[in-house]
PDB file of C-alpha atoms and ligand atoms in Angstrom:
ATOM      1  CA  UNK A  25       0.000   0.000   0.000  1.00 79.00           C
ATOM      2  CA  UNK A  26       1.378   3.375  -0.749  1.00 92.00           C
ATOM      3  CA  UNK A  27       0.536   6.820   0.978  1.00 97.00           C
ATOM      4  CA  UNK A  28       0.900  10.327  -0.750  1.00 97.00           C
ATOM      5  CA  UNK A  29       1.576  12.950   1.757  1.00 98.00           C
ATOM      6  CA  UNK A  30       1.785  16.606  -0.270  1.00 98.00           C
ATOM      7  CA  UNK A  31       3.994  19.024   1.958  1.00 98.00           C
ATOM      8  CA  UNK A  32       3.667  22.209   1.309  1.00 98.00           C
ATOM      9  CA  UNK A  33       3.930  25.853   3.080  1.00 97.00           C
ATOM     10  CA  UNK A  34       5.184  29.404   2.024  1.00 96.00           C
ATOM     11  CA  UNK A  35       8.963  30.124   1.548  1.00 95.00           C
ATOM     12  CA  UNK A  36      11.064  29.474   4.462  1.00 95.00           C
ATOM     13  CA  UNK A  37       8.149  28.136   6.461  1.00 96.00           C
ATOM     14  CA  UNK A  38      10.495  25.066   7.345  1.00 96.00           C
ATOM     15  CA  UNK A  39       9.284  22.533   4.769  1.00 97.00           C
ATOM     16  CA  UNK A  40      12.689  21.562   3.987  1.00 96.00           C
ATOM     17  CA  UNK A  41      13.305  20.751   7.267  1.00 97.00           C
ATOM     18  CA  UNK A  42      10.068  19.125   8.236  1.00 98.00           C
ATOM     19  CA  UNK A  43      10.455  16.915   5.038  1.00 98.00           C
ATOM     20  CA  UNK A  44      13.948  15.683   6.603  1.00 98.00           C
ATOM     21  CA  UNK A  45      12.030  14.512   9.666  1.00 98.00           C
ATOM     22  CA  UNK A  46       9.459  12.442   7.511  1.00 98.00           C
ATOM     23  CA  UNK A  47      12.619  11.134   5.864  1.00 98.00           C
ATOM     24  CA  UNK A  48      14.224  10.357   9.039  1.00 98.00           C
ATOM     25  CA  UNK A  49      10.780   8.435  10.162  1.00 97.00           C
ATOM     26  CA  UNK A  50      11.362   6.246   7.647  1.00 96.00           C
ATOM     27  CA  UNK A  51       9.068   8.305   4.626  1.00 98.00           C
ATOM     28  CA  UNK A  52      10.775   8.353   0.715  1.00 98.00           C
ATOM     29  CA  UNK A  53      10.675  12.192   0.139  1.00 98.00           C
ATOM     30  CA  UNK A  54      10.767  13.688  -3.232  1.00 98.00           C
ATOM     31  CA  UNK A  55      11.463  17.660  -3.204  1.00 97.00           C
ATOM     32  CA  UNK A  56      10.313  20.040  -5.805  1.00 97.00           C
ATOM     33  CA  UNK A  57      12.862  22.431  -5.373  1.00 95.00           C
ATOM     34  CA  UNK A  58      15.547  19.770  -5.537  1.00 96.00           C
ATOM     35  CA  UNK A  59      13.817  18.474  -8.844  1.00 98.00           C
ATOM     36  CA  UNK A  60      14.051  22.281 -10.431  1.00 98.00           C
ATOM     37  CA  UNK A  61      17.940  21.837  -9.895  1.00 97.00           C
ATOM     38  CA  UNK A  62      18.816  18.813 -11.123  1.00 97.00           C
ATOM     39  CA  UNK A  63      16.519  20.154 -13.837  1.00 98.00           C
ATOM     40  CA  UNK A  64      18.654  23.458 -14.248  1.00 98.00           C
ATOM     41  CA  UNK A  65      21.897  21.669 -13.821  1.00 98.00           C
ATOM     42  CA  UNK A  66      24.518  21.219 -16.502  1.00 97.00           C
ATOM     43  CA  UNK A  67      23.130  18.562 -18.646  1.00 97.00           C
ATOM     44  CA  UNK A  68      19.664  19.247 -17.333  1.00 97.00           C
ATOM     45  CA  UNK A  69      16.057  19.068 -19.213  1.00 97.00           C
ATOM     46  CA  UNK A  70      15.017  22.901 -18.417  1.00 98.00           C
ATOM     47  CA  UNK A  71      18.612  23.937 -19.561  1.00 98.00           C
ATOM     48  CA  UNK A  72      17.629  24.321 -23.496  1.00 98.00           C
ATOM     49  CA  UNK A  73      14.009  25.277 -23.075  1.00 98.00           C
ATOM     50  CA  UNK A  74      15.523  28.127 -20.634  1.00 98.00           C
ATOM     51  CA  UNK A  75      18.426  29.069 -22.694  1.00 98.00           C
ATOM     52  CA  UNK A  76      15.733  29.481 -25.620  1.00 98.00           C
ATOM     53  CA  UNK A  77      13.590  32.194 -23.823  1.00 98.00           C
ATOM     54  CA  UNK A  78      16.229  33.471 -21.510  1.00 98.00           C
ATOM     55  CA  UNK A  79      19.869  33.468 -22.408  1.00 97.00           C
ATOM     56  CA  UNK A  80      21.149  35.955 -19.661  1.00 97.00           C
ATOM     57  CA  UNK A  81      20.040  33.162 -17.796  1.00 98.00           C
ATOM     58  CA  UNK A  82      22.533  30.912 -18.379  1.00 98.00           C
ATOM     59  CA  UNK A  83      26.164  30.520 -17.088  1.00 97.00           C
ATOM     60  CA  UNK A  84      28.569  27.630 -17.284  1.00 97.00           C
ATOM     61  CA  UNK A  85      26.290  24.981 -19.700  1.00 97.00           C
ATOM     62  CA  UNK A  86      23.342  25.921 -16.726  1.00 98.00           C
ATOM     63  CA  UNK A  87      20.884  27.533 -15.590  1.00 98.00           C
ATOM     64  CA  UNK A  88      22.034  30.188 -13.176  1.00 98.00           C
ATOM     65  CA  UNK A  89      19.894  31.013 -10.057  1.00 96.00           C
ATOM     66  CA  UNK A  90      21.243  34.401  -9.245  1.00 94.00           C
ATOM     67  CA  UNK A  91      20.769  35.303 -13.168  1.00 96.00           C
ATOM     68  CA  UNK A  92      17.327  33.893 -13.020  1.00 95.00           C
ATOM     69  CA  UNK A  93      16.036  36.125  -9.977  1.00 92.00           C
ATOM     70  CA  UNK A  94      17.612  38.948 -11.770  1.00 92.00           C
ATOM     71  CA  UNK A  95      15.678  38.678 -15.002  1.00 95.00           C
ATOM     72  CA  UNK A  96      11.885  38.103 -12.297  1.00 91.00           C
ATOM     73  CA  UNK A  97      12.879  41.116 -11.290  1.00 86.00           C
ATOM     74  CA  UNK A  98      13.046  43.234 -13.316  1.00 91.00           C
ATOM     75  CA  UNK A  99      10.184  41.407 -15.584  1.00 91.00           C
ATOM     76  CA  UNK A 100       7.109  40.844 -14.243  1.00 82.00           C
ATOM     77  CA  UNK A 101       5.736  38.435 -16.470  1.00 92.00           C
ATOM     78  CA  UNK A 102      10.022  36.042 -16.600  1.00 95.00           C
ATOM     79  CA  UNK A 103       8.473  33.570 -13.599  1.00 93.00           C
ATOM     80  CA  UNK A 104       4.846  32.684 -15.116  1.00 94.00           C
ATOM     81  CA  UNK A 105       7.476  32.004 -18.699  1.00 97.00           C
ATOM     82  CA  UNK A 106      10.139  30.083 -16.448  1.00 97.00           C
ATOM     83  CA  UNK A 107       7.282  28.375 -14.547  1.00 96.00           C
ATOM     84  CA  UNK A 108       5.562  27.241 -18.532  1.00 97.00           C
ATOM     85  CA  UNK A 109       8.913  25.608 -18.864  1.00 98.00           C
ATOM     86  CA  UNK A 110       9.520  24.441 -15.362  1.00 97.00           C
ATOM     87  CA  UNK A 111       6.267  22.588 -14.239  1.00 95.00           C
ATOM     88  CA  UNK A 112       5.584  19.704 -16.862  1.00 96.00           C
ATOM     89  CA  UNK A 113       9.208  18.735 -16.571  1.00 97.00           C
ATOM     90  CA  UNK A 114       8.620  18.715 -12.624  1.00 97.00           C
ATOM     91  CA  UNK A 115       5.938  17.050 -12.858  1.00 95.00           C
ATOM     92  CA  UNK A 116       7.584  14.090 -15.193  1.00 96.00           C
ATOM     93  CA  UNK A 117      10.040  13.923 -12.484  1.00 96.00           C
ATOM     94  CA  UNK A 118       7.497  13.172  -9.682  1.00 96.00           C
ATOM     95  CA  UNK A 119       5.530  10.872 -11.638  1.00 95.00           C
ATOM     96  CA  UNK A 120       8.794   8.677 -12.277  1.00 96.00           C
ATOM     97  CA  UNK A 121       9.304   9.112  -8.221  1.00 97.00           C
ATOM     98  CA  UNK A 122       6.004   7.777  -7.560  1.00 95.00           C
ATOM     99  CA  UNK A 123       5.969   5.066  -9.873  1.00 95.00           C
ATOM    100  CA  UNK A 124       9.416   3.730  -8.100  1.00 96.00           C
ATOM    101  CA  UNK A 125       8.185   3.782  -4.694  1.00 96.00           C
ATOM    102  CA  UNK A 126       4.756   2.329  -4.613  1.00 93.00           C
ATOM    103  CA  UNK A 127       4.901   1.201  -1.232  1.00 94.00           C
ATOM    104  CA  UNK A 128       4.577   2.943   1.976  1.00 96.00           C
ATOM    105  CA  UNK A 129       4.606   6.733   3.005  1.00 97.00           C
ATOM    106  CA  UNK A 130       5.600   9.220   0.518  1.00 98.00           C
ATOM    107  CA  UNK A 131       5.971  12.698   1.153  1.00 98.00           C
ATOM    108  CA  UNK A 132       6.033  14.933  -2.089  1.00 98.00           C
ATOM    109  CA  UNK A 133       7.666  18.532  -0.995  1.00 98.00           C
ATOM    110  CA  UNK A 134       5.858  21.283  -2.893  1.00 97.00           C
ATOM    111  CA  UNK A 135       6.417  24.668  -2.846  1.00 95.00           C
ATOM    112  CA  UNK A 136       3.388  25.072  -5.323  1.00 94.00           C
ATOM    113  CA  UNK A 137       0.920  21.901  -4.131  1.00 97.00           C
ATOM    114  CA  UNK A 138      -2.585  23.568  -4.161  1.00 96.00           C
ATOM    115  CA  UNK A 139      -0.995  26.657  -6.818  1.00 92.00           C
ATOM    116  CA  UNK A 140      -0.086  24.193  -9.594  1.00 91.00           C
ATOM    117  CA  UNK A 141      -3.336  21.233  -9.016  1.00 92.00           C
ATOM    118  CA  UNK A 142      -0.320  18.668  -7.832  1.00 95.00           C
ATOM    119  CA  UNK A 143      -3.049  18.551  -4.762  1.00 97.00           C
ATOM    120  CA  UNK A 144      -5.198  16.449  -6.945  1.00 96.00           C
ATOM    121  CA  UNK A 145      -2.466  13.459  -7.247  1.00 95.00           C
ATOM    122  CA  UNK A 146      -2.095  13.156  -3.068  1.00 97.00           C
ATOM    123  CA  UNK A 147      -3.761  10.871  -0.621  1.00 97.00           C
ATOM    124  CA  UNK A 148      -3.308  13.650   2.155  1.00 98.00           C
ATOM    125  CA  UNK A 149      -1.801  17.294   2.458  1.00 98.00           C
ATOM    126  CA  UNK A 150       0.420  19.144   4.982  1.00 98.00           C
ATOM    127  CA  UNK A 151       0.977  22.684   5.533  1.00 98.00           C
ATOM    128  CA  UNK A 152       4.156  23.898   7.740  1.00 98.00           C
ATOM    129  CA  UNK A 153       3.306  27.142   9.271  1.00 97.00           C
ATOM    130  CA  UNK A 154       5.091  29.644  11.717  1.00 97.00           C
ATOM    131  CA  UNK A 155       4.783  33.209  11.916  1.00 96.00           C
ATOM    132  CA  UNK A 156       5.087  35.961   8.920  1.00 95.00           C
ATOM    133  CA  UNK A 157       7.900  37.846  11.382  1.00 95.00           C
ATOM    134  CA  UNK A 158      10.044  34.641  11.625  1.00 97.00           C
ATOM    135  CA  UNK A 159       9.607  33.258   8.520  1.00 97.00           C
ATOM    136  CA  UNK A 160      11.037  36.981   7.049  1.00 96.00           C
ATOM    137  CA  UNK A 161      13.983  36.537   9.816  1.00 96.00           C
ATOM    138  CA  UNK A 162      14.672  33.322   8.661  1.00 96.00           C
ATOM    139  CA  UNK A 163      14.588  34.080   4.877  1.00 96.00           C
ATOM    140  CA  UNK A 164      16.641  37.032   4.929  1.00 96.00           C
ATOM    141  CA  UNK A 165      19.008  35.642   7.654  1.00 96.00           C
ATOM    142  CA  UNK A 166      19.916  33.000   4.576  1.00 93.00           C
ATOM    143  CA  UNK A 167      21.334  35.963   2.804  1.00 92.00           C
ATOM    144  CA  UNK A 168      20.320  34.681  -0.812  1.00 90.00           C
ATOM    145  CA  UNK A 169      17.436  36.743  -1.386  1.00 89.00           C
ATOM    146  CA  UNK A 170      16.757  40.853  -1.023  1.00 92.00           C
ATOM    147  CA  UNK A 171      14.042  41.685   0.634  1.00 93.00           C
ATOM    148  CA  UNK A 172      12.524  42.550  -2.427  1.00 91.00           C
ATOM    149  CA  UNK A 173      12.796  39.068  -3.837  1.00 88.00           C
ATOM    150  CA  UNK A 174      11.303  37.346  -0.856  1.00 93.00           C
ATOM    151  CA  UNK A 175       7.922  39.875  -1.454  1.00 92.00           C
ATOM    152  CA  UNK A 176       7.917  39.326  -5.003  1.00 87.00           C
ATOM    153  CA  UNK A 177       8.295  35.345  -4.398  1.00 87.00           C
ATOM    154  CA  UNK A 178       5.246  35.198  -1.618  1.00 91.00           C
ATOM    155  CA  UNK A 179       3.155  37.579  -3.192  1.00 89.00           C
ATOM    156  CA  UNK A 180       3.153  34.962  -6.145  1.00 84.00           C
ATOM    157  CA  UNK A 181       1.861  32.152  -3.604  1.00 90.00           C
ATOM    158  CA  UNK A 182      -1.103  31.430  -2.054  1.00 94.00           C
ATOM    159  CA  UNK A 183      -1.038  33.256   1.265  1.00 94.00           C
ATOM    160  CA  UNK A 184      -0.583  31.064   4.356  1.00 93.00           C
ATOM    161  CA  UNK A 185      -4.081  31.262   5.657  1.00 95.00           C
ATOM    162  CA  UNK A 186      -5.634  29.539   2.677  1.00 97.00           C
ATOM    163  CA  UNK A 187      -2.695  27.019   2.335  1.00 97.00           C
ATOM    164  CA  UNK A 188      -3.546  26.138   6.006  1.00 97.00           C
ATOM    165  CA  UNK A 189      -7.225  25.930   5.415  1.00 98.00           C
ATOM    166  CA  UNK A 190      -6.991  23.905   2.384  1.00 98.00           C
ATOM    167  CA  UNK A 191      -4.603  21.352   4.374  1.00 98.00           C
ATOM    168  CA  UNK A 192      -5.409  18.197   5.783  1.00 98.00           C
ATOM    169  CA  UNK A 193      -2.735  18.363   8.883  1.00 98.00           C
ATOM    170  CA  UNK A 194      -0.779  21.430  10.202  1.00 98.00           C
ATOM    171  CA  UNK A 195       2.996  21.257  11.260  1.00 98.00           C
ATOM    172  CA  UNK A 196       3.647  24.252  13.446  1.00 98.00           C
ATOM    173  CA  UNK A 197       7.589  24.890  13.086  1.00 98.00           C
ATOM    174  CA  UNK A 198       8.222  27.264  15.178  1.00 98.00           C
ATOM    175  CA  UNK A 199      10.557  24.928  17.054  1.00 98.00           C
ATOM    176  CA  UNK A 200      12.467  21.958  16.295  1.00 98.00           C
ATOM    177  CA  UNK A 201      10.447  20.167  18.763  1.00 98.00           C
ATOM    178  CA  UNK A 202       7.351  21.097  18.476  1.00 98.00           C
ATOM    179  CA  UNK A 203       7.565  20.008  14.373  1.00 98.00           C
ATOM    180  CA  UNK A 204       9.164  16.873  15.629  1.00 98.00           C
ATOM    181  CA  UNK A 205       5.600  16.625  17.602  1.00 98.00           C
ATOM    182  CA  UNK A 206       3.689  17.188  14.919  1.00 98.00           C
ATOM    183  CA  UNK A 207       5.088  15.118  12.317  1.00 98.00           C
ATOM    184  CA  UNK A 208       4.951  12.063  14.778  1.00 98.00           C
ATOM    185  CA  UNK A 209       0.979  12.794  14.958  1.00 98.00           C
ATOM    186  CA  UNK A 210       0.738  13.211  11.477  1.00 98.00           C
ATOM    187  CA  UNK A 211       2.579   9.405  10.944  1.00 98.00           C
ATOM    188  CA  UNK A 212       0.242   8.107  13.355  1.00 97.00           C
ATOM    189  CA  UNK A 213      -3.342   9.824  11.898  1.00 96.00           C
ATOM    190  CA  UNK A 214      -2.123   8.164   8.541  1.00 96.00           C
ATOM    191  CA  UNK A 215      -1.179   4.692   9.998  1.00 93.00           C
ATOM    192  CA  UNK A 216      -3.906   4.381  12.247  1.00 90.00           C
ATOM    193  CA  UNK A 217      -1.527   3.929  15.138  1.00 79.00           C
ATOM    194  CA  UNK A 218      -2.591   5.180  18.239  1.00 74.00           C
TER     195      UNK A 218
HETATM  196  C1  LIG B 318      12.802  31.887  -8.518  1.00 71.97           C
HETATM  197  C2  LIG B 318      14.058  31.027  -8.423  1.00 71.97           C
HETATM  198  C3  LIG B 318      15.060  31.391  -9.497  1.00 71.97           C
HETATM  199  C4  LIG B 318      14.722  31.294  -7.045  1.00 71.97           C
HETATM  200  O1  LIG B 318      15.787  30.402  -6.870  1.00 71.97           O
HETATM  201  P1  LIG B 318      16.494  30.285  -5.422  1.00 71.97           P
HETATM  202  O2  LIG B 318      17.570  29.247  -5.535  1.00 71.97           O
HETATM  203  O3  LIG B 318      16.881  31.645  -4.953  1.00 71.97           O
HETATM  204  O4  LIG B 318      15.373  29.819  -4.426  1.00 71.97           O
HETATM  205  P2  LIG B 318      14.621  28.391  -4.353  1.00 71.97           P
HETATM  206  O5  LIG B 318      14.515  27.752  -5.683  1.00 71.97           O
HETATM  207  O6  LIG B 318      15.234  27.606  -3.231  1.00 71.97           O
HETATM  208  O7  LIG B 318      13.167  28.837  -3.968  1.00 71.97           O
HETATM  209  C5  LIG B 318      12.882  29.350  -2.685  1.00 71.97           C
HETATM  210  C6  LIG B 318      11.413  29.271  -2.468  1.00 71.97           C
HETATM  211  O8  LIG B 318      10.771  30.189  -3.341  1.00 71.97           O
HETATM  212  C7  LIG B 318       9.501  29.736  -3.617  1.00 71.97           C
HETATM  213  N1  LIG B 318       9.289  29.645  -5.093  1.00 71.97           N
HETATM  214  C8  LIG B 318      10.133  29.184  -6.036  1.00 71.97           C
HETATM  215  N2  LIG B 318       9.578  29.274  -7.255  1.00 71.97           N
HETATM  216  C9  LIG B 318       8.369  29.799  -7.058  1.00 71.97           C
HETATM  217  C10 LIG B 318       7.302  30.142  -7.912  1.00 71.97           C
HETATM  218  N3  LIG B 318       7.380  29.909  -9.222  1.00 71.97           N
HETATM  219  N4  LIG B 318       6.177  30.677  -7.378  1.00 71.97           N
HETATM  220  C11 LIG B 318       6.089  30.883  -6.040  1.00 71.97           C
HETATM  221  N5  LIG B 318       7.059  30.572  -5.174  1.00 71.97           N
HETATM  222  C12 LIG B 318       8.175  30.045  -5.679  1.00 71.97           C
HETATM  223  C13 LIG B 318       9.366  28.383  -2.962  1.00 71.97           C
HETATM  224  O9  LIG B 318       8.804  28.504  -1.681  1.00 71.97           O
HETATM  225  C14 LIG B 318      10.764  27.933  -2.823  1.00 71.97           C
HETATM  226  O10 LIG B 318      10.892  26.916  -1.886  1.00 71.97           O
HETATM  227  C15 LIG B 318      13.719  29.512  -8.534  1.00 71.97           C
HETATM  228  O11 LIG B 318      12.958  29.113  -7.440  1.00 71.97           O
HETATM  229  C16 LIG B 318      12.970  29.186  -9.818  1.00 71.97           C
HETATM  230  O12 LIG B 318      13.573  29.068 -10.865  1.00 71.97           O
HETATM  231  N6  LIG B 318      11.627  29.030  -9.712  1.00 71.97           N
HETATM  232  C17 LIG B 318      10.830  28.680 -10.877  1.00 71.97           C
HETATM  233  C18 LIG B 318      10.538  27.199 -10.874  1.00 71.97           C
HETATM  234  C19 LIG B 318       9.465  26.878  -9.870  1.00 71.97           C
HETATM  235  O13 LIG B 318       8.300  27.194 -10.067  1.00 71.97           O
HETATM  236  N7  LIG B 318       9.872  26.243  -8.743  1.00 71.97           N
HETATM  237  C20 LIG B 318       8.953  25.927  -7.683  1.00 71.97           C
HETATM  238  C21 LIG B 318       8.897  24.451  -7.445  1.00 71.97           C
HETATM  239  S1  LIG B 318       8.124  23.568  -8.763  1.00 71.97           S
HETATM  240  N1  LIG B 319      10.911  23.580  13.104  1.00 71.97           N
HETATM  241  C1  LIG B 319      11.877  24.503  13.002  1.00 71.97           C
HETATM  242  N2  LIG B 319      12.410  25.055  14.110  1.00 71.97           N
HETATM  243  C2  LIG B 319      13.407  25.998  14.030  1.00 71.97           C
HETATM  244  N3  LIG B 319      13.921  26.442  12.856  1.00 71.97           N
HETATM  245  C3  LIG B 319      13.427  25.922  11.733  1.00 71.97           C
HETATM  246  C4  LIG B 319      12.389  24.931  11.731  1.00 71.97           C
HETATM  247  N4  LIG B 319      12.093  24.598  10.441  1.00 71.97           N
HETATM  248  C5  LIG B 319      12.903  25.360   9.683  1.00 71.97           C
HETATM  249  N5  LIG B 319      13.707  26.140  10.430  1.00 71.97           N
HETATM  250  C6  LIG B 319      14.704  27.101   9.919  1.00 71.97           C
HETATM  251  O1  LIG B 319      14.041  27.980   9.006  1.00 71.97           O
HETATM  252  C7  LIG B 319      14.804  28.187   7.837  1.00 71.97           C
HETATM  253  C8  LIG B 319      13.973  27.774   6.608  1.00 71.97           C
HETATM  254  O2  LIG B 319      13.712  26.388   6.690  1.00 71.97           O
HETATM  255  P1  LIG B 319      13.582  25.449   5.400  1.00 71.97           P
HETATM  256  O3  LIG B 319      14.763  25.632   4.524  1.00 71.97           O
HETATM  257  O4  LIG B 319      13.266  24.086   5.914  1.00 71.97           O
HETATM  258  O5  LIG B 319      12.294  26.115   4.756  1.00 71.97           O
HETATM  259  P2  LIG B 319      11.615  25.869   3.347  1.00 71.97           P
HETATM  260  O6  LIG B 319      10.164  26.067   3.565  1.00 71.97           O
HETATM  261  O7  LIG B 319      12.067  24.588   2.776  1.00 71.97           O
HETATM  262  O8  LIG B 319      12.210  27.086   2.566  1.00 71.97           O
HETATM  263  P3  LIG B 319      12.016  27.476   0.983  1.00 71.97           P
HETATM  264  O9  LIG B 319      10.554  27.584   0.741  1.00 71.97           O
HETATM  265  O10 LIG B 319      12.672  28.796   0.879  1.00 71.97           O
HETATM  266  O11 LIG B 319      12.690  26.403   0.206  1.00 71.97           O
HETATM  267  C9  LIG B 319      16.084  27.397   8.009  1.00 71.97           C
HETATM  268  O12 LIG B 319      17.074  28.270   8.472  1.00 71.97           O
HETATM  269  C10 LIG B 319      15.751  26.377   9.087  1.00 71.97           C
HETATM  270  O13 LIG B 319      16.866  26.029   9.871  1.00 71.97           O
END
């Protein structure tokens, strides 16, 4: 029997994180955001499609990160183009995922789960969730994004409140424990375990 646990939540909300515990519980976890760079890596599927529409974009045979958040910047419409290229590769990747685990608890880690319909493919859904002040603090404290690139990135996602209310389960990560907590009650609602 297989399980299909979506895990989403806005950027820096700790999904990353929680998706390691599910991992270290025993879970196969597939990560969007890891997907987009093998994708965008030397060699990579998006690399051509990418250097097609964008080629400031790329750098070294790939698709460079820094470059890319450059050109959303200063274009308004580069991340809705990037995502048309993006997505159906993604979601080739997750479907080959799927198909080589079809037994126990999966946990897909998407950024984008109720945004892009991937919703529709899971058994369950999870929302990580901790407050807008320290999930700003912990964003900018990464030192890879300007303020100005965090806002641009969450105002293209689904605020947090409807994310939450469209979830199944909650994971509150405000602390390392208290996500630990959660995640264990999570693993038991879906096994039945009491
Ligand atoms: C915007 C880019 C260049 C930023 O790269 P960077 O390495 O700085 O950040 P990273 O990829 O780790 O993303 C940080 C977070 O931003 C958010 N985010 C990323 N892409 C998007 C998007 N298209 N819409 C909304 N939020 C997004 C997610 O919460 C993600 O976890 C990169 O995320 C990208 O190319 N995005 C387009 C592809 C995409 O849609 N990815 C989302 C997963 S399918
Ligand atoms: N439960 C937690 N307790 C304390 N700190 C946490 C917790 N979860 C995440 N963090 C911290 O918050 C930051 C962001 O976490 P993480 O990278 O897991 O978020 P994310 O949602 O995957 O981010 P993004 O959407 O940008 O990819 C990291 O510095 C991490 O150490």
């Amino acid at each position: 029997m297989t399980f299909r646990l979506g895990l989403t939540g806005s950027i820096g909300m700790g999904k990353s994180t929680t998706a390691a515990m599910f991992a270290e519980r025993g879970c196969a976890v597939w990560d969007a955001d890891a997907a987009v760079h093998r994708l965008y890596s030397k060699g990579g599927a998006a690399v051509e499609p990418i250097a097609a529409a964008f080629p400031d974009a790329i750098e070294d045979g790939a698709v460079s990160r820094a470059r890319l958040r450059r050109i959303i910047s200063a274009d308004p419409d580069a991340l809705s183009r990037i995502e048309a290229i993006v997505h159906p590769l993604v979601r080739t990747d997750r479907a080959q995922f799927a198909e080589a685990h079809p037994d126990g608890i999966v946990v897909f880690d998407i950024p984008l789960l109720f945004e892009t319909g991937a919703e529709a493919e899971m058994d369950a859904t999870a929302c990580v969730s901790v407050s807008r002040e320290t999930q700003e603090a912990r964003v900018l404290d990464r030192g890879t994004m300007t303020r100005a690139e965090f806002e641009a990135i969450l105002a293209k996602q689904m605020p947090n409140e409807e994310k939450l209310a469209r979830a199944d389960y909650r994971i509150d990560t405000s602390s390392l424990e208290a996500a630990a907590r959660d995640v264990q009650d999570v693993l038991r609602k879906i096994t039945g375990d009491p």
